Amino acid sequence: MISIRQLSRRYGSLVAVDDFSVEIGRGEIVGLLGHNGAGKTTVMKILTGFLEASGGSVEVGGVDVSADRAGVQSRIGYLPENAPLYPEMLVQEYLATIAELRGLEGDAVPAAVGKAAVAVGVQAHLVRPIGTLSKGYRQRVGIAQAILHEPDVLVLDEPTNGLDPVQIQSIRQLIRELSEKTTIILSTHILQEIEAVCDRVLIMIEGRLVADEPLAELVASDRVRLSLAADASDAESRLAAVPGVLGVTARGPDPRDRRFGLWSVSCEPGAPPVGALIDAARGAGFEIGAVAPETRTLESVFEELQQQRASELLASGEGGA
């Protein structure tokens, strides 16, 4: 559905986006994660035709945005970080105006307005001025204007920014429901946002794409945690002898059951040898409380990638003195 190849954008000597390439299939929910200034919004603006690239190409459904910007925009729904709302207009009036700007005519306009209003849950507020709505409902109206024309791609830039916890949960649920029919790209600097709604994560740091993986794989690690009977005094040597094990670390008592101790096993890259570890523990006569692969937090992954990128910039001389 979306193909971005070697995309770059420069502002004089400032490189906002550098060699960004990605392929996104139909029906995916992809999170674009990065700190403020990482280049996320620039990528979104180029994808939606609001900004020209300095280099590279962007295609939506096989159509190049630089060759047919209007054609690409007709297939995209876009909610920028600051939703383009007019507080003095009624919700119904505003949505009808956007529908007409999208090229809808006659009976198709009220039909589209009604369908979008129901989809985002604002049908009871159609005759209210937008300025009288809560911020959560204004954000819903912003999403409604983005889906009036039933786009193939929905681009959401910081969709829950400034909302309270209840409003955030409501918008997240709405995004999941919309994903059943639409490819969604969600740009954010909020880690919890990615974890809550996205299956795939793109991480940008200093204008570069540094990670592109399914969320489950991104936070997976090559470590296994075992809970063994506390008297397993030689557990370290027994587990370390398993092929593929790089190291074993005692983590102290298991807080869930202090009769057991926790052991963290670092393994070679790839699938950790969980079965072999269980066999080794049983063969040594250890009582096993639990065995589970360890996972990293998205926050720790992000910090690790930031440090790696900073080291690369420093080594190349771009990181300053």
XYZ file of C-alpha atoms in Angstrom:
321
model
C 0.000 0.000 0.000
C 2.837 2.425 0.880
C 6.348 2.372 -0.537
C 8.934 4.905 0.629
C 12.407 4.663 -0.863
C 15.514 6.588 0.213
C 13.452 9.564 1.324
C 15.321 12.681 2.407
C 14.404 16.219 3.353
C 16.836 19.055 3.971
C 16.377 22.595 5.222
C 19.592 24.218 4.127
C 22.325 22.429 6.062
C 19.817 20.768 8.403
C 18.941 17.175 7.493
C 15.438 16.496 8.842
C 15.011 13.078 7.166
C 17.907 10.996 5.866
C 17.632 7.881 3.646
C 14.255 6.730 5.016
C 12.927 3.574 3.319
C 9.961 1.401 4.295
C 7.206 -0.786 2.797
C 3.802 -0.902 4.522
C 1.128 -3.403 3.537
C -2.640 -3.087 3.434
C -4.359 -3.285 6.817
C -1.272 -2.752 8.979
C -1.211 -0.524 12.059
C 2.269 0.959 12.079
C 3.633 3.190 14.800
C 6.222 5.804 13.881
C 8.074 6.500 17.103
C 10.676 9.140 17.862
C 11.477 12.056 20.136
C 10.312 15.546 19.207
C 12.355 16.711 16.216
C 13.248 13.182 15.067
C 11.652 13.749 11.650
C 8.311 11.982 12.117
C 6.092 14.892 11.138
C 8.291 15.674 8.138
C 7.796 12.116 6.858
C 4.040 12.429 7.409
C 3.859 15.735 5.534
C 5.777 14.330 2.571
C 3.628 11.201 2.512
C 0.443 13.281 2.498
C 1.688 15.693 -0.161
C 1.968 18.773 2.058
C 5.741 18.947 1.693
C 8.122 18.113 -1.129
C 10.980 15.679 -0.611
C 14.577 16.669 -1.253
C 15.252 13.186 -2.571
C 13.799 9.688 -2.856
C 10.258 8.628 -3.681
C 6.908 8.001 -1.990
C 4.141 5.857 -3.513
C 0.660 5.103 -2.215
C -1.149 2.278 -3.980
C 1.446 2.426 -6.752
C 0.939 6.166 -7.364
C 3.926 8.483 -6.854
C 3.027 11.474 -4.699
C 5.327 13.785 -6.688
C 3.663 12.790 -9.970
C 0.022 12.846 -8.826
C -0.291 14.592 -5.488
C -4.066 15.034 -5.741
C -4.523 11.386 -6.666
C -2.517 10.262 -3.628
C -4.306 12.697 -1.313
C -7.661 11.299 -2.431
C -6.608 7.944 -0.972
C -5.304 9.325 2.328
C -7.032 10.607 5.446
C -4.848 12.901 7.537
C -5.146 14.143 11.099
C -2.259 16.544 11.780
C -1.055 17.161 15.329
C -3.256 20.264 15.537
C -6.604 19.214 14.080
C -7.920 21.711 11.454
C -11.141 22.601 13.260
C -13.269 25.756 13.267
C -14.756 26.227 16.757
C -17.642 28.437 15.605
C -18.947 25.830 13.115
C -21.426 23.119 13.995
C -19.953 19.623 13.804
C -22.386 18.702 11.038
C -21.645 21.888 9.097
C -17.895 21.419 9.383
C -17.948 17.779 8.271
C -20.227 18.595 5.338
C -17.817 21.308 4.231
C -14.862 18.919 4.371
C -16.861 16.275 2.484
C -17.532 18.771 -0.313
C -13.870 19.751 -0.401
C -13.140 16.056 -0.796
C -15.262 16.040 -3.940
C -18.464 14.505 -2.579
C -21.729 15.871 -3.955
C -25.493 15.713 -3.416
C -26.832 12.937 -1.190
C -23.326 11.537 -0.806
C -22.435 14.406 1.553
C -24.961 13.777 4.380
C -24.465 10.043 3.945
C -20.698 10.392 4.435
C -21.138 12.767 7.376
C -23.562 10.408 9.112
C -21.361 7.365 8.555
C -18.186 9.091 9.801
C -20.012 10.549 12.810
C -21.232 7.109 13.856
C -17.784 5.597 13.297
C -16.127 8.036 15.705
C -19.052 8.347 18.121
C -20.045 12.003 17.645
C -23.501 11.444 16.124
C -25.147 12.914 19.237
C -23.156 16.142 18.877
C -23.688 16.983 15.203
C -25.625 20.195 15.903
C -23.243 21.501 18.554
C -20.555 24.116 17.855
C -17.140 22.452 17.768
C -15.819 24.951 20.318
C -18.251 23.646 22.967
C -16.955 20.081 22.761
C -14.401 18.546 25.104
C -10.902 18.078 23.716
C -11.521 14.344 23.361
C -14.613 14.929 21.226
C -12.853 17.590 19.181
C -10.186 15.008 18.434
C -12.920 12.597 17.347
C -14.265 15.247 14.980
C -10.740 15.600 13.622
C -10.613 11.878 12.928
C -14.090 12.031 11.374
C -12.944 14.600 8.803
C -10.038 12.295 7.957
C -12.264 9.287 7.171
C -15.177 10.987 5.363
C -13.992 9.749 1.972
C -13.207 6.223 3.255
C -9.468 6.426 2.582
C -7.143 3.482 2.003
C -4.575 5.036 4.351
C -5.150 6.952 7.581
C -2.279 9.073 8.921
C -2.561 10.207 12.538
C 0.031 12.601 13.971
C 0.063 12.537 17.802
C -3.667 11.601 17.959
C -3.920 11.568 21.778
C -1.669 14.511 22.558
C -3.083 16.520 25.492
C -5.988 14.172 26.242
C -6.842 12.826 29.679
C -6.498 9.067 30.437
C -10.170 8.295 29.737
C -10.099 10.175 26.434
C -6.834 8.437 25.470
C -8.350 4.989 26.002
C -11.383 5.986 23.964
C -9.282 7.228 21.012
C -7.093 4.119 21.127
C -10.140 1.882 20.914
C -11.410 3.947 17.996
C -8.088 3.533 16.171
C -8.232 -0.238 16.614
C -11.756 -0.301 15.174
C -10.781 1.853 12.178
C -7.858 -0.450 11.419
C -10.241 -3.206 10.353
C -10.731 -1.416 7.025
C -7.811 0.996 6.733
C -4.018 0.996 6.812
C -3.017 3.239 9.709
C 0.219 5.090 10.375
C 0.365 6.584 13.841
C 3.141 9.052 14.591
C 3.954 9.663 18.246
C 6.685 10.221 20.814
C 4.633 8.401 23.478
C 5.854 4.827 24.038
C 2.582 3.651 25.593
C 0.728 4.742 22.486
C 2.728 2.322 20.347
C 2.364 -0.534 22.818
C -1.395 -0.001 23.067
C -2.421 -0.032 19.403
C 0.434 -0.920 17.037
C 1.635 -4.273 15.741
C 4.706 -2.901 13.980
C 7.119 -0.191 15.077
C 9.291 2.203 13.082
C 11.754 4.133 15.243
C 13.322 7.370 14.023
C 16.288 9.048 15.696
C 17.916 12.200 14.345
C 16.180 11.823 10.988
C 17.158 8.194 10.437
C 15.073 5.030 10.546
C 16.921 2.883 13.090
C 14.387 0.091 13.664
C 11.532 -1.521 11.714
C 10.143 -4.623 13.413
C 6.946 -6.179 14.744
C 6.452 -4.946 18.302
C 6.683 -8.463 19.775
C 10.041 -9.071 18.089
C 11.393 -5.635 18.964
C 10.911 -6.158 22.707
C 11.941 -9.810 22.677
C 15.351 -10.648 24.088
C 17.738 -13.577 24.015
C 17.301 -14.169 27.728
C 15.270 -16.739 29.667
C 14.168 -16.445 33.288
C 13.874 -19.599 35.381
C 12.418 -20.025 38.838
C 14.162 -22.946 40.548
C 14.000 -24.430 44.029
C 16.089 -22.286 46.361
C 18.467 -25.164 47.185
C 19.637 -25.402 43.542
C 23.140 -24.376 44.578
C 24.900 -25.541 41.415
C 22.261 -24.191 39.032
C 24.692 -21.730 37.462
C 27.146 -24.397 36.315
C 24.370 -26.774 35.204
C 22.572 -24.165 33.100
C 25.785 -22.650 31.736
C 26.681 -26.045 30.253
C 23.636 -25.994 27.952
C 24.661 -25.362 24.313
C 23.788 -21.820 23.251
C 23.992 -20.354 26.768
C 26.344 -17.388 27.141
C 25.902 -16.630 30.815
C 23.801 -17.291 33.916
C 22.989 -14.721 36.628
C 21.272 -15.279 39.984
C 18.508 -12.719 40.545
C 17.635 -13.567 44.156
C 14.406 -14.975 45.604
C 11.309 -15.239 43.439
C 8.923 -12.579 44.852
C 5.922 -14.764 43.946
C 7.197 -17.730 45.970
C 10.300 -17.294 48.121
C 10.910 -21.045 48.185
C 12.326 -20.514 44.697
C 15.194 -18.472 43.328
C 15.285 -16.609 40.022
C 17.962 -17.213 37.402
C 18.473 -15.129 34.270
C 20.062 -16.987 31.357
C 21.644 -15.087 28.456
C 21.622 -17.025 25.178
C 23.102 -16.742 21.716
C 21.020 -14.697 19.218
C 18.020 -16.588 17.899
C 15.478 -18.740 19.693
C 16.637 -19.297 23.310
C 17.100 -23.028 24.115
C 14.174 -23.143 26.537
C 13.596 -26.882 26.131
C 17.258 -27.693 26.738
C 17.306 -25.521 29.851
C 14.261 -27.321 31.254
C 15.874 -30.682 30.516
C 19.094 -29.607 32.257
C 17.218 -28.403 35.335
C 15.150 -31.576 35.560
C 18.198 -33.742 34.947
C 19.897 -32.093 37.914
C 16.854 -32.786 40.067
C 15.871 -29.134 40.435
C 12.246 -28.315 41.143
C 11.064 -25.841 38.495
C 8.648 -23.104 39.466
C 8.415 -21.289 36.132
C 10.277 -20.768 32.869
C 9.634 -17.823 30.547
C 11.482 -15.783 27.920
C 12.438 -12.348 29.207
C 11.176 -9.306 27.358
C 12.559 -5.794 27.171
C 10.427 -2.707 27.534
C 9.940 -0.479 24.527
C 11.503 2.277 26.619
C 14.719 0.290 27.118
C 14.857 -0.542 23.399
C 14.417 3.125 22.515
C 17.152 4.211 24.932
C 19.495 1.551 23.558
C 18.908 2.716 19.991
C 19.397 6.364 21.004
C 22.765 5.547 22.547
C 23.755 3.556 19.480
C 22.795 6.411 17.139
C 24.649 8.946 19.294
C 27.766 6.780 19.110
C 27.456 6.555 15.318
C 27.129 10.331 14.990
C 30.097 10.892 17.272
C 32.232 8.431 15.327
C 31.313 10.125 12.041
C 32.103 13.563 13.406
C 28.459 14.726 13.198
C 27.828 14.607 16.914
C 29.802 17.708 17.789
C 32.872 18.088 19.943
